[in-house]
Coordinates of C-alpha atoms in Angstrom, one line a residue:
M1 CA 4.9 -2.0 -7.1
L2 CA 7.8 -2.8 -5.0
G3 CA 6.8 -6.4 -4.4
R4 CA 4.8 -8.0 -7.2
L5 CA 6.1 -5.8 -10.1
R6 CA 9.7 -5.7 -8.7
M7 CA 10.0 -2.0 -9.3
S8 CA 12.7 0.2 -7.7
I9 CA 11.8 3.0 -5.4
D10 CA 12.7 5.6 -8.0
E11 CA 10.4 3.8 -10.5
C12 CA 7.6 3.7 -8.0
I13 CA 7.9 7.5 -7.3
A14 CA 8.0 8.3 -11.0
D15 CA 5.0 6.2 -11.9
W16 CA 3.0 7.5 -8.9
V17 CA 3.6 11.1 -9.9
E18 CA 2.4 10.5 -13.4
L19 CA -0.6 8.4 -12.2
S20 CA -1.6 11.2 -9.7
K21 CA -1.9 13.7 -12.4
K22 CA -4.4 11.5 -14.3
I23 CA -6.6 10.2 -11.5
F24 CA -7.1 13.2 -9.2
Q25 CA -9.3 15.2 -11.6
P26 CA -12.8 15.7 -10.2
K27 CA -15.6 13.8 -12.0
H28 CA -17.9 16.8 -11.9
R29 CA -17.2 20.5 -12.3
K30 CA -16.9 22.8 -9.3
F31 CA -20.3 23.7 -7.8
N32 CA -22.0 21.0 -9.9
L33 CA -25.0 19.5 -8.1
L34 CA -23.7 16.0 -8.7
R35 CA -20.7 16.8 -6.6
V36 CA -23.0 17.6 -3.7
V37 CA -24.9 14.3 -4.2
D38 CA -21.6 12.4 -4.2
F39 CA -20.6 14.1 -0.9
L40 CA -23.9 13.3 0.8
K41 CA -23.8 9.7 -0.4
A42 CA -20.1 9.3 0.4
N43 CA -19.5 8.5 -3.3
G44 CA -16.0 8.9 -4.9
R45 CA -15.0 12.3 -6.0
F46 CA -12.7 10.9 -8.6
D47 CA -13.2 8.6 -11.6
A48 CA -12.4 5.0 -10.6
E49 CA -12.2 3.9 -14.3
I50 CA -9.3 6.3 -14.8
L51 CA -7.6 4.8 -11.8
E52 CA -8.1 1.3 -13.1
A53 CA -6.8 2.2 -16.5
G54 CA -3.7 3.8 -15.0
I55 CA -3.0 0.8 -12.8
K56 CA -3.3 -1.6 -15.7
E57 CA -1.0 0.6 -17.8
I58 CA 1.7 0.4 -15.1
I59 CA 1.3 -3.3 -14.8
K60 CA 1.6 -3.8 -18.6
K61 CA 4.6 -1.6 -18.8
R62 CA 6.5 -3.1 -16.0
L63 CA 5.7 -6.7 -16.7
S64 CA 6.5 -6.3 -20.4
Q65 CA 9.9 -5.1 -19.4
R66 CA 10.4 -8.3 -17.4
Y67 CA 9.0 -10.5 -20.1
G68 CA 10.1 -8.5 -23.1
A69 CA 10.7 -11.5 -25.3
A70 CA 7.3 -12.9 -24.7
E71 CA 5.7 -9.6 -25.5
E72 CA 7.5 -9.3 -28.8
E73 CA 6.4 -12.8 -29.8
D74 CA 2.7 -12.4 -28.8
G75 CA 2.3 -8.8 -29.8
E76 CA -0.6 -6.7 -28.6
E77 CA -2.5 -9.7 -27.4
G78 CA 0.3 -10.8 -25.1
T79 CA 0.6 -7.2 -23.7
E80 CA -3.1 -7.1 -22.9
A81 CA -2.8 -10.4 -21.2
L82 CA -0.2 -9.0 -18.8
E83 CA -2.8 -6.7 -17.2
E84 CA -4.7 -9.8 -16.1
T85 CA -1.7 -11.2 -14.2
L86 CA -2.7 -12.6 -10.8
L87 CA -1.5 -11.1 -7.5
W88 CA -0.5 -14.6 -6.4
D89 CA 3.1 -15.2 -7.5
Q90 CA 3.4 -18.9 -8.4
D91 CA 7.0 -18.5 -9.4
Q92 CA 8.1 -16.9 -6.1
D93 CA 10.8 -18.7 -4.1
D94 CA 11.1 -18.6 -0.3
E95 CA 13.5 -15.6 -0.4
G96 CA 11.4 -13.6 -2.9
C97 CA 9.7 -10.4 -1.9
K98 CA 6.3 -11.1 -0.5
V99 CA 3.5 -8.5 -0.4
F100 CA 0.0 -8.1 0.9
V101 CA -2.5 -5.3 0.9
C102 CA -5.4 -4.6 3.2
A103 CA -9.0 -4.1 2.1
V104 CA -12.4 -4.3 3.9
K105 CA -15.4 -6.3 2.7
G106 CA -18.3 -4.1 1.9
E107 CA -20.8 -6.7 3.0
D108 CA -19.7 -7.0 6.6
K109 CA -16.9 -4.5 7.1
M110 CA -14.4 -7.3 8.0
P111 CA -10.8 -6.9 6.9
V112 CA -9.3 -8.9 4.1
F113 CA -5.6 -9.4 3.3
L114 CA -4.8 -10.0 -0.3
R115 CA -1.5 -11.8 -0.6
S116 CA 1.0 -12.6 -3.3
Y117 CA 2.1 -15.7 -1.3
D118 CA 0.6 -18.6 0.6
N119 CA 0.2 -18.2 4.3
E120 CA -0.7 -21.7 5.5
K121 CA -1.5 -20.5 9.0
Q122 CA -4.3 -18.1 7.9
S123 CA -7.6 -18.7 6.1
D124 CA -7.6 -17.0 2.8
H125 CA -10.5 -17.2 0.3
Y126 CA -9.6 -14.2 -1.9
S127 CA -5.9 -14.2 -2.9
A128 CA -5.7 -17.2 -5.2
D129 CA -7.7 -15.7 -8.1
I130 CA -7.5 -12.0 -7.6
K131 CA -5.5 -10.0 -10.2
I132 CA -2.9 -7.4 -9.4
W133 CA -5.0 -4.5 -10.7
E134 CA -8.0 -5.8 -8.7
A135 CA -6.0 -5.9 -5.5
C136 CA -4.7 -2.4 -6.1
R137 CA -8.2 -1.2 -6.8
A138 CA -9.7 -2.9 -3.7
T139 CA -7.1 -1.3 -1.3
S140 CA -7.5 2.2 -2.9
A141 CA -11.3 2.4 -2.7
A142 CA -11.0 5.2 -0.1
T143 CA -14.4 6.7 0.8
T144 CA -15.0 10.1 -0.9
F145 CA -12.1 9.5 -3.2
F146 CA -13.0 6.4 -5.3
D147 CA -16.1 4.3 -5.4
R148 CA -16.1 0.9 -3.7
F149 CA -14.7 -1.9 -5.9
E150 CA -16.8 -4.8 -7.0
R151 CA -15.7 -8.0 -8.7
T152 CA -17.1 -11.5 -9.3
S153 CA -15.4 -14.7 -8.3
Q154 CA -16.9 -18.1 -9.1
G155 CA -20.3 -16.4 -9.8
V156 CA -20.3 -14.6 -6.4
R157 CA -20.1 -10.8 -6.2
Q158 CA -17.5 -9.4 -3.9
T159 CA -17.3 -5.8 -2.7
F160 CA -14.3 -4.0 -1.2
V161 CA -13.7 -0.7 0.4
D162 CA -10.4 1.0 1.5
G163 CA -8.3 -1.1 3.8
A164 CA -7.5 2.0 5.9
F165 CA -10.9 1.7 7.5
A166 CA -9.5 -1.2 9.6
Y167 CA -5.8 -1.0 9.0
N168 CA -4.6 2.5 8.6
N169 CA -1.4 1.4 10.3
P170 CA -1.0 -2.4 9.6
V171 CA 2.1 -2.8 11.7
S172 CA 0.6 -5.6 13.9
R173 CA -0.7 -7.4 10.8
V174 CA 2.8 -7.3 9.2
H175 CA 4.4 -8.6 12.4
Q176 CA 1.9 -11.5 12.5
E177 CA 2.5 -12.4 8.9
A178 CA 6.2 -12.5 9.5
I179 CA 5.7 -14.9 12.4
D180 CA 3.4 -17.1 10.4
L181 CA 6.0 -17.3 7.6
W182 CA 9.3 -17.4 9.4
G183 CA 8.5 -18.3 13.0
D184 CA 11.1 -17.2 15.5
K185 CA 13.6 -16.1 12.9
E186 CA 14.9 -12.6 13.7
S187 CA 13.2 -10.1 11.5
L188 CA 13.7 -6.3 11.1
L189 CA 10.4 -4.4 11.0
I190 CA 10.2 -1.0 9.4
S191 CA 7.0 1.1 9.7
I192 CA 6.6 4.1 7.4
G193 CA 3.9 6.5 8.2
T194 CA 2.0 9.0 6.1
G195 CA 2.4 11.9 8.4
D196 CA 1.1 13.1 11.8
K197 CA -2.6 13.3 12.5
P198 CA -4.0 16.6 11.2
D199 CA -5.7 19.0 13.6
S200 CA -9.1 19.0 11.9
S201 CA -11.4 16.0 11.4
M202 CA -11.2 14.1 8.1
T203 CA -13.6 15.4 5.5
G204 CA -15.9 13.1 3.7
G205 CA -19.5 12.0 3.1
L206 CA -22.0 12.2 5.9
K207 CA -22.4 8.4 5.8
S208 CA -18.8 7.9 6.7
L209 CA -18.9 10.5 9.5
L210 CA -22.0 9.0 11.0
A211 CA -20.5 5.6 10.9
G212 CA -17.6 6.7 13.0
I213 CA -15.0 6.0 10.4
V214 CA -12.9 9.0 11.3
D215 CA -11.8 7.5 14.6
I216 CA -10.6 4.4 12.8
V217 CA -8.8 6.2 9.9
L218 CA -6.9 8.5 12.3
A219 CA -5.8 5.9 14.7
T220 CA -2.3 5.3 13.3
D221 CA -0.5 6.9 16.2
K222 CA -2.5 4.9 18.7
E223 CA -1.7 1.7 16.9
D224 CA 2.0 2.6 16.9
R225 CA 2.1 3.3 20.6
E226 CA 0.3 0.1 21.5
F227 CA 2.6 -2.0 19.2
K228 CA 5.7 -0.4 20.8
E229 CA 4.3 -1.1 24.3
E230 CA 3.7 -4.7 23.5
H231 CA 7.0 -5.3 21.7
L232 CA 9.7 -3.5 23.7
D233 CA 11.9 -6.5 23.0
L234 CA 12.0 -5.6 19.3
I235 CA 12.9 -2.0 20.1
D236 CA 15.6 -3.0 22.6
A237 CA 17.1 -5.3 20.0
G238 CA 17.1 -2.6 17.3
L239 CA 14.6 -4.6 15.2
F240 CA 11.8 -2.0 15.0
Y241 CA 11.9 1.4 13.4
R242 CA 9.1 3.9 12.5
F243 CA 9.7 6.8 10.3
N244 CA 6.8 9.4 10.1
V245 CA 7.2 12.8 8.6
P246 CA 5.5 15.6 10.6
G247 CA 3.3 18.0 8.8
I248 CA 2.4 16.1 5.6
A249 CA -0.8 14.6 6.8
R250 CA -2.5 17.9 6.2
I251 CA -1.7 17.4 2.5
G252 CA -4.4 15.2 0.9
I253 CA -3.4 12.3 -1.3
E254 CA -5.2 14.0 -4.1
E255 CA -3.0 17.1 -4.0
Y256 CA -0.5 16.0 -6.5
K257 CA 0.5 19.6 -7.2
K258 CA 2.1 19.7 -3.7
L259 CA 4.5 16.9 -4.3
D260 CA 7.4 19.4 -4.2
E261 CA 6.3 20.5 -0.8
I262 CA 6.1 16.8 0.4
S263 CA 9.6 16.2 -0.9
A264 CA 11.0 19.3 0.8
V265 CA 9.4 18.5 4.2
T266 CA 10.5 14.9 4.0
K267 CA 14.1 15.8 3.2
S268 CA 14.2 18.2 6.1
H269 CA 12.9 15.6 8.4
L270 CA 15.5 13.0 7.2
S271 CA 18.2 15.6 7.9
R272 CA 17.4 15.9 11.5
P273 CA 20.1 14.4 13.7
D274 CA 17.8 12.0 15.5
T275 CA 16.1 10.8 12.3
N276 CA 19.4 10.4 10.6
R277 CA 20.8 8.4 13.5
S278 CA 17.8 6.1 13.5
M279 CA 18.2 5.5 9.8
K280 CA 21.8 4.6 10.1
F281 CA 21.0 2.1 12.8
C282 CA 18.2 0.7 10.7
V283 CA 20.4 0.3 7.6
T284 CA 23.2 -1.3 9.7
K285 CA 20.7 -3.8 11.1
A286 CA 19.2 -4.5 7.7
V287 CA 22.5 -5.6 6.1
E288 CA 23.7 -7.6 9.1
G289 CA 24.1 -11.2 8.1
R290 CA 23.1 -10.5 4.5
V291 CA 26.5 -9.9 3.1
E292 CA 28.5 -13.1 2.6
P293 CA 32.1 -12.6 3.8
E294 CA 34.7 -12.7 1.1
S295 CA 36.6 -16.0 1.0
Q296 CA 40.2 -15.6 2.0
E297 CA 42.4 -18.2 0.3
G298 CA 45.9 -18.4 1.6
N299 CA 48.8 -17.7 -0.8

């Protein structure tokens, strides 16, 4: 949303709230035997087709706003074509916003990074022909939430599952991508968490539990600690910040009715003196060197 569709933060929040209301409706009624089967097989509890339709609707709406003239000329046909837009942004300049999402190949459980840009230093066999909606679907195929995602590329079937299995906290991957793209250029790295680790184990299908996925999914804090230990120079230079709201991890991503609670807890956390101070330092660092000084012509 922020990167490829060039949406504002407020637009992202508004669209996510509306999307959540549609997609997080159980496929089967409560106590339905099919729900038990889904649990045992680690199938998705929610309808992936509704998710796909919702994603495509957002893509069409936002891209048609950007290419309004083309939409008016081509009519419904042109609007439908927008949902098939590639993730790969061929018109992007060097300063444009670059984005990648993480997924995991269903065949061998290896991570895949789906990019909107070319990273010449990394082998990438997936990004060139994958559509925006397909990338969104691949990275959101969270076990027990939505079924795994399958697509065909050049006659070969590809299967993806949720990227959180391997990269629940992708801070190291983001740092490496920045190095690949910009080398030694000073970069500010901001990591935004989804809340502290809950006290209880993650619920889900038995298949996921037996495979030991829980340890991977809940390893965000460990990844954060290790990254900080390895990159103390970034911290000392004020180039790394992590913001992680305590308490919201206990609220599942499907609990859209608790968005008010998430908002309240987040605002309380941002009001804390230490958090507020870190944010001010972060903002100051972000704008350093980006604002051109006003020219002063003598009179």
